[in-house]
PDB file of C-alpha atoms in Angstrom:
ATOM      1  CA  MET A   1     127.384-205.388 197.907  1.00  0.00           C
ATOM      2  CA  MET A   2     128.797-202.492 200.212  1.00  0.00           C
ATOM      3  CA  LYS A   3     132.212-202.877 198.465  1.00  0.00           C
ATOM      4  CA  SER A   4     130.485-202.053 195.090  1.00  0.00           C
ATOM      5  CA  LEU A   5     128.751-199.282 196.484  1.00  0.00           C
ATOM      6  CA  VAL A   6     131.603-197.292 197.871  1.00  0.00           C
ATOM      7  CA  LEU A   7     133.921-198.579 194.555  1.00  0.00           C
ATOM      8  CA  ALA A   8     131.237-197.223 192.431  1.00  0.00           C
ATOM      9  CA  SER A   9     130.389-194.091 194.661  1.00  0.00           C
ATOM     10  CA  ALA A  10     134.201-193.726 194.555  1.00  0.00           C
ATOM     11  CA  LEU A  11     134.470-193.663 190.841  1.00  0.00           C
ATOM     12  CA  PHE A  12     131.591-190.700 190.312  1.00  0.00           C
ATOM     13  CA  THR A  13     133.267-188.445 192.544  1.00  0.00           C
ATOM     14  CA  ALA A  14     136.558-189.146 191.127  1.00  0.00           C
ATOM     15  CA  SER A  15     135.053-188.138 187.297  1.00  0.00           C
ATOM     16  CA  THR A  16     133.344-185.473 188.553  1.00  0.00           C
ATOM     17  CA  SER A  17     136.230-183.150 190.172  1.00  0.00           C
ATOM     18  CA  GLY A  18     137.053-182.463 186.992  1.00  0.00           C
ATOM     19  CA  PHE A  19     134.370-180.522 185.601  1.00  0.00           C
ATOM     20  CA  ALA A  20     134.315-178.905 189.029  1.00  0.00           C
ATOM     21  CA  PRO A  21     136.104-175.409 189.900  1.00  0.00           C
ATOM     22  CA  ILE A  22     139.544-175.997 191.371  1.00  0.00           C
ATOM     23  CA  GLN A  23     139.330-174.173 194.628  1.00  0.00           C
ATOM     24  CA  ILE A  24     142.666-172.964 196.509  1.00  0.00           C
ATOM     25  CA  ASN A  25     142.448-172.797 200.242  1.00  0.00           C
ATOM     26  CA  THR A  26     144.995-169.981 201.095  1.00  0.00           C
ATOM     27  CA  PHE A  27     143.574-169.374 204.639  1.00  0.00           C
ATOM     28  CA  GLN A  28     145.464-171.132 207.353  1.00  0.00           C
ATOM     29  CA  LYS A  29     144.974-170.587 211.049  1.00  0.00           C
ATOM     30  CA  PRO A  30     147.706-169.027 212.480  1.00  0.00           C
ATOM     31  CA  SER A  31     147.712-171.107 215.743  1.00  0.00           C
ATOM     32  CA  SER A  32     148.437-174.269 212.716  1.00  0.00           C
ATOM     33  CA  ILE A  33     150.925-173.113 211.719  1.00  0.00           C
ATOM     34  CA  LEU A  34     153.161-171.965 214.711  1.00  0.00           C
ATOM     35  CA  ALA A  35     152.413-175.022 216.557  1.00  0.00           C
ATOM     36  CA  THR A  36     153.467-177.195 212.975  1.00  0.00           C
ATOM     37  CA  GLY A  37     156.647-175.220 212.006  1.00  0.00           C
ATOM     38  CA  ALA A  38     155.402-175.582 208.908  1.00  0.00           C
ATOM     39  CA  THR A  39     155.767-173.295 206.295  1.00  0.00           C
ATOM     40  CA  GLU A  40     154.066-172.302 202.543  1.00  0.00           C
ATOM     41  CA  GLU A  41     155.850-174.541 200.015  1.00  0.00           C
ATOM     42  CA  LYS A  42     155.779-171.943 197.079  1.00  0.00           C
ATOM     43  CA  THR A  43     153.999-174.011 193.590  1.00  0.00           C
ATOM     44  CA  PRO A  44     156.712-173.893 190.160  1.00  0.00           C
ATOM     45  CA  ALA A  45     155.768-171.763 187.807  1.00  0.00           C
ATOM     46  CA  GLN A  46     154.395-173.082 185.142  1.00  0.00           C
ATOM     47  CA  PRO A  47     156.248-173.422 182.034  1.00  0.00           C
ATOM     48  CA  GLU A  48     154.584-171.052 179.113  1.00  0.00           C
ATOM     49  CA  ALA A  49     153.474-172.531 176.037  1.00  0.00           C
ATOM     50  CA  PRO A  50     155.753-171.838 172.659  1.00  0.00           C
ATOM     51  CA  PRO A  51     154.489-169.415 170.130  1.00  0.00           C
ATOM     52  CA  GLY A  52     151.512-170.213 168.384  1.00  0.00           C
ATOM     53  CA  GLU A  53     150.072-172.799 170.782  1.00  0.00           C
ATOM     54  CA  ILE A  54     147.679-173.288 173.493  1.00  0.00           C
ATOM     55  CA  SER A  55     148.286-173.763 176.905  1.00  0.00           C
ATOM     56  CA  ASN A  56     145.570-176.287 179.193  1.00  0.00           C
ATOM     57  CA  GLU A  57     147.121-174.083 182.264  1.00  0.00           C
ATOM     58  CA  SER A  58     145.512-171.367 179.876  1.00  0.00           C
ATOM     59  CA  PRO A  59     141.561-172.327 178.997  1.00  0.00           C
ATOM     60  CA  THR A  60     140.899-167.761 178.172  1.00  0.00           C
ATOM     61  CA  LYS A  61     143.194-167.491 176.030  1.00  0.00           C
ATOM     62  CA  ALA A  62     142.723-166.372 172.789  1.00  0.00           C
ATOM     63  CA  LEU A  63     142.927-169.312 169.813  1.00  0.00           C
ATOM     64  CA  PRO A  64     145.204-168.923 167.011  1.00  0.00           C
ATOM     65  CA  LEU A  65     143.377-167.584 163.325  1.00  0.00           C
ATOM     66  CA  PRO A  66     142.929-169.984 161.159  1.00  0.00           C
ATOM     67  CA  ALA A  67     145.454-170.405 158.208  1.00  0.00           C
ATOM     68  CA  ASN A  68     142.797-169.729 155.368  1.00  0.00           C
ATOM     69  CA  SER A  69     140.087-166.848 154.757  1.00  0.00           C
ATOM     70  CA  ALA A  70     136.490-167.029 156.445  1.00  0.00           C
ATOM     71  CA  SER A  71     134.314-165.639 153.790  1.00  0.00           C
ATOM     72  CA  LEU A  72     137.034-167.631 150.931  1.00  0.00           C
ATOM     73  CA  PRO A  73     138.080-170.707 152.356  1.00  0.00           C
ATOM     74  CA  PHE A  74     140.256-171.933 149.251  1.00  0.00           C
ATOM     75  CA  LEU A  75     142.241-168.436 149.721  1.00  0.00           C
ATOM     76  CA  PRO A  76     144.152-167.575 153.075  1.00  0.00           C
ATOM     77  CA  ARG A  77     143.380-165.221 155.050  1.00  0.00           C
ATOM     78  CA  PRO A  78     144.737-161.079 154.453  1.00  0.00           C
ATOM     79  CA  GLN A  79     147.832-160.862 156.543  1.00  0.00           C
ATOM     80  CA  TYR A  80     146.472-157.848 158.130  1.00  0.00           C
ATOM     81  CA  LEU A  81     142.576-158.854 159.172  1.00  0.00           C
ATOM     82  CA  ASP A  82     143.670-160.509 162.367  1.00  0.00           C
ATOM     83  CA  GLY A  83     140.168-159.863 163.559  1.00  0.00           C
ATOM     84  CA  SER A  84     140.816-157.366 166.109  1.00  0.00           C
ATOM     85  CA  LEU A  85     138.039-154.704 163.514  1.00  0.00           C
ATOM     86  CA  ALA A  86     133.863-155.542 163.654  1.00  0.00           C
ATOM     87  CA  GLY A  87     132.690-157.635 160.927  1.00  0.00           C
ATOM     88  CA  ASP A  88     136.690-159.310 159.758  1.00  0.00           C
ATOM     89  CA  VAL A  89     135.964-162.676 157.957  1.00  0.00           C
ATOM     90  CA  GLY A  90     139.224-162.395 155.987  1.00  0.00           C
ATOM     91  CA  PHE A  91     137.968-161.195 153.150  1.00  0.00           C
ATOM     92  CA  ASP A  92     140.593-159.237 150.804  1.00  0.00           C
ATOM     93  CA  PRO A  93     141.468-161.531 147.801  1.00  0.00           C
ATOM     94  CA  LEU A  94     142.793-158.222 145.816  1.00  0.00           C
ATOM     95  CA  ASN A  95     145.261-157.476 148.936  1.00  0.00           C
ATOM     96  CA  PHE A  96     144.406-154.476 148.566  1.00  0.00           C
ATOM     97  CA  ALA A  97     145.427-154.060 152.328  1.00  0.00           C
ATOM     98  CA  LYS A  98     149.468-154.096 152.595  1.00  0.00           C
ATOM     99  CA  SER A  99     150.158-153.012 155.728  1.00  0.00           C
ATOM    100  CA  SER A 100     147.956-152.054 158.676  1.00  0.00           C
ATOM    101  CA  SER A 101     147.913-147.964 158.021  1.00  0.00           C
ATOM    102  CA  SER A 102     146.378-148.904 154.533  1.00  0.00           C
ATOM    103  CA  LEU A 103     143.676-150.932 155.903  1.00  0.00           C
ATOM    104  CA  LEU A 104     142.235-148.841 158.750  1.00  0.00           C
ATOM    105  CA  ASN A 105     142.221-146.205 155.613  1.00  0.00           C
ATOM    106  CA  TYR A 106     140.067-148.593 153.690  1.00  0.00           C
ATOM    107  CA  ARG A 107     137.867-149.135 156.305  1.00  0.00           C
ATOM    108  CA  GLU A 108     137.327-145.561 157.485  1.00  0.00           C
ATOM    109  CA  ALA A 109     135.893-145.720 153.481  1.00  0.00           C
ATOM    110  CA  GLU A 110     133.751-148.785 154.286  1.00  0.00           C
ATOM    111  CA  VAL A 111     132.454-147.183 157.207  1.00  0.00           C
ATOM    112  CA  LYS A 112     132.169-143.690 155.259  1.00  0.00           C
ATOM    113  CA  HIS A 113     130.331-145.661 152.363  1.00  0.00           C
ATOM    114  CA  ALA A 114     128.172-147.968 154.377  1.00  0.00           C
ATOM    115  CA  ARG A 115     126.095-145.138 156.423  1.00  0.00           C
ATOM    116  CA  LEU A 116     125.656-143.260 153.439  1.00  0.00           C
ATOM    117  CA  ALA A 117     124.585-146.261 151.314  1.00  0.00           C
ATOM    118  CA  MET A 118     122.245-146.811 154.396  1.00  0.00           C
ATOM    119  CA  LEU A 119     120.768-143.641 154.385  1.00  0.00           C
ATOM    120  CA  ALA A 120     120.273-143.880 150.461  1.00  0.00           C
ATOM    121  CA  ALA A 121     119.014-147.400 150.174  1.00  0.00           C
ATOM    122  CA  ALA A 122     115.989-145.710 153.070  1.00  0.00           C
ATOM    123  CA  GLY A 123     115.505-143.006 151.041  1.00  0.00           C
ATOM    124  CA  TRP A 124     115.459-144.605 147.394  1.00  0.00           C
ATOM    125  CA  PRO A 125     111.694-145.753 148.367  1.00  0.00           C
ATOM    126  CA  VAL A 126     110.905-142.799 150.831  1.00  0.00           C
ATOM    127  CA  SER A 127     111.271-140.238 147.654  1.00  0.00           C
ATOM    128  CA  GLU A 128     109.565-142.321 145.043  1.00  0.00           C
ATOM    129  CA  VAL A 129     106.578-142.391 148.161  1.00  0.00           C
ATOM    130  CA  PHE A 130     106.363-138.870 148.274  1.00  0.00           C
ATOM    131  CA  ASP A 131     107.938-136.973 145.841  1.00  0.00           C
ATOM    132  CA  LYS A 132     105.279-135.781 143.858  1.00  0.00           C
ATOM    133  CA  LYS A 133     103.165-135.173 146.777  1.00  0.00           C
ATOM    134  CA  ILE A 134     105.519-132.725 148.202  1.00  0.00           C
ATOM    135  CA  ALA A 135     106.140-131.328 144.313  1.00  0.00           C
ATOM    136  CA  ALA A 136     101.969-130.771 144.365  1.00  0.00           C
ATOM    137  CA  ALA A 137     102.316-128.943 147.721  1.00  0.00           C
ATOM    138  CA  PHE A 138     104.692-126.791 147.181  1.00  0.00           C
ATOM    139  CA  ASN A 139     103.949-126.056 143.060  1.00  0.00           C
ATOM    140  CA  MET A 140     107.192-127.365 142.057  1.00  0.00           C
ATOM    141  CA  ALA A 141     107.683-130.324 139.096  1.00  0.00           C
ATOM    142  CA  PRO A 142     108.626-133.654 140.480  1.00  0.00           C
ATOM    143  CA  VAL A 143     111.670-135.079 139.558  1.00  0.00           C
ATOM    144  CA  LEU A 144     110.499-138.566 139.113  1.00  0.00           C
ATOM    145  CA  ASP A 145     109.709-139.810 135.253  1.00  0.00           C
ATOM    146  CA  SER A 146     106.673-141.172 134.586  1.00  0.00           C
ATOM    147  CA  THR A 147     107.177-144.264 135.832  1.00  0.00           C
ATOM    148  CA  ASP A 148     108.116-143.304 138.939  1.00  0.00           C
ATOM    149  CA  ARG A 149     111.849-144.063 139.167  1.00  0.00           C
ATOM    150  CA  VAL A 150     114.207-141.436 141.166  1.00  0.00           C
ATOM    151  CA  PRO A 151     117.188-140.171 139.006  1.00  0.00           C
ATOM    152  CA  SER A 152     120.020-142.284 138.244  1.00  0.00           C
ATOM    153  CA  LEU A 153     123.429-142.900 136.596  1.00  0.00           C
ATOM    154  CA  LEU A 154     120.756-145.479 134.906  1.00  0.00           C
ATOM    155  CA  ASN A 155     117.892-144.188 134.963  1.00  0.00           C
ATOM    156  CA  GLY A 156     118.948-140.576 134.042  1.00  0.00           C
ATOM    157  CA  GLY A 157     116.684-137.187 135.650  1.00  0.00           C
ATOM    158  CA  LEU A 158     120.112-136.153 137.201  1.00  0.00           C
ATOM    159  CA  GLY A 159     119.978-132.781 135.575  1.00  0.00           C
ATOM    160  CA  LYS A 160     116.116-132.357 137.687  1.00  0.00           C
ATOM    161  CA  ILE A 161     118.416-131.481 140.394  1.00  0.00           C
ATOM    162  CA  SER A 162     119.634-128.456 141.986  1.00  0.00           C
ATOM    163  CA  PRO A 163     123.548-127.466 141.452  1.00  0.00           C
ATOM    164  CA  ALA A 164     122.972-126.158 145.184  1.00  0.00           C
ATOM    165  CA  TYR A 165     122.131-129.688 146.631  1.00  0.00           C
ATOM    166  CA  TRP A 166     124.994-130.989 145.085  1.00  0.00           C
ATOM    167  CA  VAL A 167     127.086-128.346 146.373  1.00  0.00           C
ATOM    168  CA  GLY A 168     125.750-128.803 149.592  1.00  0.00           C
ATOM    169  CA  CYS A 169     126.811-132.748 150.035  1.00  0.00           C
ATOM    170  CA  LEU A 170     130.455-131.864 148.465  1.00  0.00           C
ATOM    171  CA  GLY A 171     130.256-129.444 151.441  1.00  0.00           C
ATOM    172  CA  VAL A 172     129.440-131.687 154.111  1.00  0.00           C
ATOM    173  CA  ALA A 173     131.339-134.412 152.891  1.00  0.00           C
ATOM    174  CA  ALA A 174     134.527-132.741 152.815  1.00  0.00           C
ATOM    175  CA  LEU A 175     133.503-131.038 156.619  1.00  0.00           C
ATOM    176  CA  ILE A 176     133.007-134.509 157.826  1.00  0.00           C
ATOM    177  CA  ASP A 177     136.600-135.605 156.127  1.00  0.00           C
ATOM    178  CA  VAL A 178     138.220-132.624 157.979  1.00  0.00           C
ATOM    179  CA  ILE A 179     136.653-133.907 161.332  1.00  0.00           C
ATOM    180  CA  GLY A 180     138.008-136.659 160.821  1.00  0.00           C
ATOM    181  CA  THR A 181     141.488-135.813 159.432  1.00  0.00           C
ATOM    182  CA  LEU A 182     142.089-134.120 163.013  1.00  0.00           C
ATOM    183  CA  ARG A 183     140.532-136.724 165.012  1.00  0.00           C
ATOM    184  CA  THR A 184     143.046-139.699 163.151  1.00  0.00           C
ATOM    185  CA  LYS A 185     145.721-136.535 164.055  1.00  0.00           C
ATOM    186  CA  ALA A 186     144.308-135.510 167.598  1.00  0.00           C
ATOM    187  CA  GLU A 187     144.243-139.421 168.910  1.00  0.00           C
ATOM    188  CA  LYS A 188     146.782-141.438 166.561  1.00  0.00           C
ATOM    189  CA  ASP A 189     146.770-144.767 167.334  1.00  0.00           C
ATOM    190  CA  MET A 190     143.987-144.539 169.308  1.00  0.00           C
ATOM    191  CA  TYR A 191     141.847-143.928 166.306  1.00  0.00           C
ATOM    192  CA  LEU A 192     139.391-146.280 165.526  1.00  0.00           C
ATOM    193  CA  PRO A 193     137.703-145.752 162.235  1.00  0.00           C
ATOM    194  CA  GLY A 194     134.694-144.245 161.587  1.00  0.00           C
ATOM    195  CA  ASP A 195     134.593-142.410 164.652  1.00  0.00           C
ATOM    196  CA  PHE A 196     134.117-139.143 164.855  1.00  0.00           C
ATOM    197  CA  GLY A 197     132.747-138.228 169.001  1.00  0.00           C
ATOM    198  CA  LEU A 198     129.038-139.164 168.681  1.00  0.00           C
ATOM    199  CA  ARG A 199     127.565-141.668 171.660  1.00  0.00           C
ATOM    200  CA  PHE A 200     123.863-141.326 171.293  1.00  0.00           C
ATOM    201  CA  GLY A 201     122.822-144.555 172.627  1.00  0.00           C
ATOM    202  CA  TYR A 202     126.674-146.201 172.058  1.00  0.00           C
ATOM    203  CA  PRO A 203     127.246-149.069 174.519  1.00  0.00           C
ATOM    204  CA  ASN A 204     129.851-148.492 177.430  1.00  0.00           C
ATOM    205  CA  SER A 205     130.743-152.064 177.754  1.00  0.00           C
ATOM    206  CA  GLU A 206     133.862-152.853 175.603  1.00  0.00           C
ATOM    207  CA  GLU A 207     131.353-156.149 174.324  1.00  0.00           C
ATOM    208  CA  GLY A 208     128.676-153.918 173.313  1.00  0.00           C
ATOM    209  CA  GLN A 209     130.902-151.562 171.488  1.00  0.00           C
ATOM    210  CA  LYS A 210     132.119-154.177 169.255  1.00  0.00           C
ATOM    211  CA  TRP A 211     128.177-155.345 168.813  1.00  0.00           C
ATOM    212  CA  MET A 212     127.319-152.068 167.944  1.00  0.00           C
ATOM    213  CA  GLN A 213     129.960-151.563 164.943  1.00  0.00           C
ATOM    214  CA  THR A 214     129.170-155.489 163.802  1.00  0.00           C
ATOM    215  CA  ALA A 215     125.904-154.525 163.167  1.00  0.00           C
ATOM    216  CA  GLU A 216     126.575-151.279 161.519  1.00  0.00           C
ATOM    217  CA  ILE A 217     129.112-152.268 159.078  1.00  0.00           C
ATOM    218  CA  LYS A 218     127.195-155.565 158.286  1.00  0.00           C
ATOM    219  CA  ASN A 219     124.009-153.713 157.999  1.00  0.00           C
ATOM    220  CA  GLY A 220     126.075-150.588 155.868  1.00  0.00           C
ATOM    221  CA  ARG A 221     127.564-153.475 153.200  1.00  0.00           C
ATOM    222  CA  LEU A 222     124.220-155.220 153.080  1.00  0.00           C
ATOM    223  CA  ALA A 223     122.663-151.740 152.046  1.00  0.00           C
ATOM    224  CA  MET A 224     125.410-151.093 149.653  1.00  0.00           C
ATOM    225  CA  ILE A 225     124.919-153.642 147.700  1.00  0.00           C
ATOM    226  CA  ALA A 226     120.570-152.925 148.345  1.00  0.00           C
ATOM    227  CA  VAL A 227     121.081-149.556 146.299  1.00  0.00           C
ATOM    228  CA  VAL A 228     123.585-151.292 143.539  1.00  0.00           C
ATOM    229  CA  GLY A 229     120.503-153.736 143.368  1.00  0.00           C
ATOM    230  CA  PHE A 230     117.817-151.223 142.762  1.00  0.00           C
ATOM    231  CA  ALA A 231     119.618-149.235 140.706  1.00  0.00           C
ATOM    232  CA  ILE A 232     119.598-151.969 138.528  1.00  0.00           C
ATOM    233  CA  GLN A 233     116.644-153.367 138.480  1.00  0.00           C
ATOM    234  CA  GLU A 234     114.752-150.101 137.796  1.00  0.00           C
ATOM    235  CA  PHE A 235     116.864-149.927 134.514  1.00  0.00           C
ATOM    236  CA  VAL A 236     115.946-153.504 133.632  1.00  0.00           C
ATOM    237  CA  SER A 237     112.004-153.261 135.170  1.00  0.00           C
ATOM    238  CA  LYS A 238     111.231-149.515 134.083  1.00  0.00           C
ATOM    239  CA  GLN A 239     109.123-149.324 136.895  1.00  0.00           C
ATOM    240  CA  GLY A 240     110.103-147.852 140.845  1.00  0.00           C
ATOM    241  CA  VAL A 241     110.848-150.026 143.658  1.00  0.00           C
ATOM    242  CA  VAL A 242     107.813-149.113 145.064  1.00  0.00           C
ATOM    243  CA  ASP A 243     105.425-150.162 142.742  1.00  0.00           C
ATOM    244  CA  GLU A 244     107.175-153.638 142.257  1.00  0.00           C
ATOM    245  CA  THR A 245     106.693-154.532 145.333  1.00  0.00           C
ATOM    246  CA  PRO A 246     103.842-152.326 146.610  1.00  0.00           C
ATOM    247  CA  LEU A 247     102.962-154.036 149.736  1.00  0.00           C
ATOM    248  CA  PHE A 248     106.499-153.146 151.575  1.00  0.00           C
ATOM    249  CA  PHE A 249     105.463-149.625 150.815  1.00  0.00           C
ATOM    250  CA  PHE A 250     101.522-149.123 150.883  1.00  0.00           C
ATOM    251  CA  PRO A 251      98.353-149.867 152.516  1.00  0.00           C
ATOM    252  CA  ILE A 252      97.449-153.801 152.213  1.00  0.00           C
ATOM    253  CA  VAL A 253      94.123-152.607 150.757  1.00  0.00           C
ATOM    254  CA  ASP A 254      95.599-150.342 148.296  1.00  0.00           C
ATOM    255  CA  THR A 255      97.607-153.174 146.887  1.00  0.00           C
ATOM    256  CA  LEU A 256      95.559-155.402 147.158  1.00  0.00           C
ATOM    257  CA  HIS A 257      92.497-153.077 144.763  1.00  0.00           C
ATOM    258  CA  LYS A 258      95.465-152.327 142.645  1.00  0.00           C
ATOM    259  CA  TYR A 259      96.197-155.891 142.373  1.00  0.00           C
ATOM    260  CA  ALA A 260      92.578-156.706 141.285  1.00  0.00           C
ATOM    261  CA  ASN A 261      91.754-153.612 139.031  1.00  0.00           C
ATOM    262  CA  SER A 262      95.119-155.202 137.317  1.00  0.00           C
ATOM    263  CA  GLY A 263      93.837-158.652 136.559  1.00  0.00           C
ATOM    264  CA  TYR A 264      96.586-160.730 139.704  1.00  0.00           C
ATOM    265  CA  ILE A 265      93.490-161.072 141.538  1.00  0.00           C
ATOM    266  CA  GLN A 266      90.076-162.294 139.987  1.00  0.00           C
TER     267      GLN A 266
END
């Protein structure tokens, strides 16, 4: 019985040692070295793993990228989408990125459109809620049509917008492009697409920065889809977004009262 217990404990210790961190004792008393005349034996260098393979001696080494795209598994992964950019899921079915420089140019354009779309996705419904109230306060004509739709290419009504507004928008866009161009020339290879030097609330750690960049590009992509959806939705339904989903933009009591008067609630 005693032999079996000793054998079982020895096997258990040997099995668990494979999951324990390796501890290397680098400290040795000088007296023992002088007494025995022993010297440290240098361990031979481990051979490097062949390119494309992961060595068992370096568990922290990055895994190789998959051969196919993560977003479109039936297509091969684009050559220059190597996962270094935030939000990279290997989506380039038309192979627009012909080089690393063209990839950065497309990311710069994507970031700018994403930020503009996030502003538009918030401003679209807000304008439908407050436009008529603000126009009445300043004795101005509202830009919304009779069905509370904002001016757009599909809805029409863009002629109601003052030309000074479009000139101001073009001026701001040109200024942003100039700043981006100057930073690109100044920082060269260190320039990050869409980085205009604004650091308010920006994390200091590399991991936090990557998370923030991923969150921005994902929300921007969603906003671009949302703005296109707003335009199509209002063109098809012939009513404003806030009128179709009033629960998101008006007090719930007013919404339920409106539904009751419309016959939705009995």
